[in-house]
Amino acid sequence: MIKKFLFTVFLGLSAIANSLTIGNNLPTLTIKDQFEKEHTVDANIKTIIFSATKSEGVTIKEFLLAKDKDYLTTNKAVYVADITGMPSLITKFIAMPKMKDYPFPVLLVDEANKTLFPVKEDMISIISLENGKITDIKYVKTTEELGQNLK
């Protein structure tokens, strides 16, 4: 009983210690996109745009579709989405085919790294980085707010 409790406490503490927070260095992450292509998220990245829900993803998609197809690359940004909560059949037969039509990469977190990303309910997370160090985390809801924070 005590061992289970201690394991749970240590597991929780390690998840907190490994999360992306202001002042911490970004660990180098390798995340696959909707085409199964691996992308490295490292010190060269200046901004991470993160969505944890479908509605946030729709807002980000609308924003990025209104931009040049190289917007993310030009701005040293990545779009990371958490679709781990989606049923696997829906992911495989509906979501992934739709995402393959996007003119930009969507990095898809897995169970192992989804807890790294800061989440505020119904908000898009914008993680700002400088030389691999997290300098700011903002939460926005609309395409307008997204645009204001990605200038």
Coordinates of C-alpha atoms in Angstrom, one line a residue:
M1 CA 0.0 0.0 0.0
I2 CA 2.8 2.5 1.0
K3 CA 4.8 1.4 -2.1
K4 CA 1.8 2.2 -4.4
F5 CA 1.3 5.6 -2.7
L6 CA 5.0 6.5 -3.0
F7 CA 5.1 5.4 -6.6
T8 CA 2.1 7.6 -7.4
V9 CA 3.6 10.6 -5.7
F10 CA 6.9 10.2 -7.5
L11 CA 5.2 9.7 -10.8
G12 CA 3.2 12.9 -10.2
L13 CA 6.3 14.8 -9.2
S14 CA 8.2 13.7 -12.2
A15 CA 5.4 14.8 -14.5
I16 CA 5.5 18.2 -12.9
A17 CA 9.2 18.5 -13.0
N18 CA 9.3 17.6 -16.7
S19 CA 6.6 20.0 -17.8
L20 CA 7.4 23.1 -19.8
T21 CA 7.5 26.0 -17.5
I22 CA 9.0 29.5 -17.7
G23 CA 12.7 29.5 -17.0
N24 CA 13.2 25.9 -17.9
N25 CA 15.2 24.7 -20.9
L26 CA 13.2 22.9 -23.6
P27 CA 14.3 19.3 -23.8
T28 CA 15.0 18.3 -27.4
L29 CA 11.8 16.5 -28.6
T30 CA 11.3 14.4 -31.6
I31 CA 7.6 14.4 -32.6
K32 CA 6.0 12.9 -35.7
D33 CA 3.6 14.9 -37.9
Q34 CA 0.4 13.8 -39.7
F35 CA 2.6 12.2 -42.4
E36 CA 4.6 10.2 -39.8
K37 CA 7.6 12.4 -40.6
E38 CA 9.8 13.1 -37.5
H39 CA 10.4 16.7 -36.5
T40 CA 12.9 17.9 -33.9
V41 CA 11.8 20.6 -31.6
D42 CA 15.0 22.1 -30.2
A43 CA 16.8 25.3 -29.4
N44 CA 16.2 26.6 -33.0
I45 CA 12.4 26.9 -32.3
K46 CA 11.2 30.3 -31.1
T47 CA 7.5 29.4 -30.6
I48 CA 5.4 26.4 -29.9
I49 CA 1.6 26.6 -30.6
F50 CA -0.1 23.9 -28.7
S51 CA -3.7 22.6 -28.8
A52 CA -5.2 20.1 -26.4
T53 CA -8.7 20.0 -27.9
K54 CA -10.4 19.9 -31.3
S55 CA -11.9 23.4 -30.9
E56 CA -8.4 24.9 -30.3
G57 CA -7.1 22.9 -33.3
V58 CA -9.8 24.4 -35.5
T59 CA -8.9 27.9 -34.4
I60 CA -5.2 27.3 -35.1
K61 CA -6.0 25.7 -38.5
E62 CA -8.1 28.8 -39.5
F63 CA -5.2 31.0 -38.4
L64 CA -2.6 29.1 -40.3
L65 CA -4.7 28.6 -43.5
A66 CA -4.9 32.4 -43.7
K67 CA -1.1 32.6 -43.7
D68 CA 1.6 31.7 -46.2
K69 CA 2.3 28.0 -46.3
D70 CA 5.8 28.6 -44.9
Y71 CA 4.6 30.7 -42.0
L72 CA 5.6 28.3 -39.3
T73 CA 9.1 27.7 -40.8
T74 CA 9.7 31.4 -41.5
N75 CA 8.8 32.3 -37.9
K76 CA 10.7 29.3 -36.4
A77 CA 7.4 28.0 -34.9
V78 CA 5.8 24.6 -34.6
Y79 CA 2.2 23.6 -34.2
V80 CA 1.8 20.7 -31.8
A81 CA -1.5 19.0 -31.2
D82 CA -2.7 16.5 -28.6
I83 CA -5.1 14.0 -30.2
T84 CA -4.4 11.2 -27.8
G85 CA -7.9 11.5 -26.3
M86 CA -9.5 10.8 -29.7
P87 CA -10.7 7.2 -30.3
S88 CA -8.2 5.4 -32.5
L89 CA -10.7 4.6 -35.3
I90 CA -11.7 8.3 -35.6
T91 CA -8.0 9.3 -35.6
K92 CA -7.1 6.8 -38.3
F93 CA -10.1 7.1 -40.6
I94 CA -11.3 10.7 -40.1
A95 CA -8.8 13.0 -38.4
M96 CA -5.5 11.9 -40.0
P97 CA -6.9 12.0 -43.6
K98 CA -8.2 15.6 -43.0
M99 CA -4.9 16.7 -41.5
K100 CA -3.0 15.4 -44.5
D101 CA -4.8 18.0 -46.6
Y102 CA -3.3 20.8 -44.4
P103 CA -0.4 22.8 -46.1
F104 CA 1.5 22.9 -42.8
P105 CA 2.8 20.2 -40.4
V106 CA 0.9 19.2 -37.3
L107 CA 3.1 17.6 -34.8
L108 CA 1.2 15.0 -32.9
V109 CA 2.1 14.3 -29.3
D110 CA 1.8 10.8 -27.9
E111 CA 1.1 9.6 -24.4
A112 CA 4.8 9.8 -23.4
N113 CA 5.2 13.5 -24.0
K114 CA 1.7 15.0 -23.8
T115 CA 2.0 15.9 -20.1
L116 CA 5.0 18.2 -21.0
F117 CA 2.8 20.9 -22.5
P118 CA 1.0 23.5 -20.4
V119 CA -2.7 23.4 -20.7
K120 CA -5.4 25.8 -19.7
E121 CA -9.0 24.7 -20.4
D122 CA -10.3 25.7 -23.8
M123 CA -7.2 27.8 -24.5
I124 CA -4.4 27.6 -27.0
S125 CA -1.0 27.6 -25.4
I126 CA 1.7 29.7 -26.9
I127 CA 5.2 28.9 -25.6
S128 CA 7.9 31.4 -26.4
L129 CA 11.5 30.3 -26.4
E130 CA 14.9 32.0 -26.7
N131 CA 18.0 29.8 -27.3
G132 CA 16.0 26.8 -26.0
K133 CA 14.9 28.5 -22.8
I134 CA 11.2 29.0 -22.1
T135 CA 10.7 32.8 -21.7
D136 CA 6.9 33.1 -21.7
I137 CA 3.7 31.1 -21.8
K138 CA 0.5 32.7 -23.0
Y139 CA -3.0 31.4 -23.4
V140 CA -5.3 32.6 -26.1
K141 CA -8.7 31.7 -27.5
T142 CA -9.3 33.4 -30.9
T143 CA -7.5 33.7 -34.2
E144 CA -7.1 37.5 -33.5
E145 CA -5.4 36.8 -30.1
L146 CA -3.2 34.2 -31.8
G147 CA -2.2 36.7 -34.4
Q148 CA -1.5 39.4 -31.8
N149 CA 0.8 37.1 -29.9
L150 CA 2.7 35.7 -33.0
K151 CA 3.9 39.0 -34.5

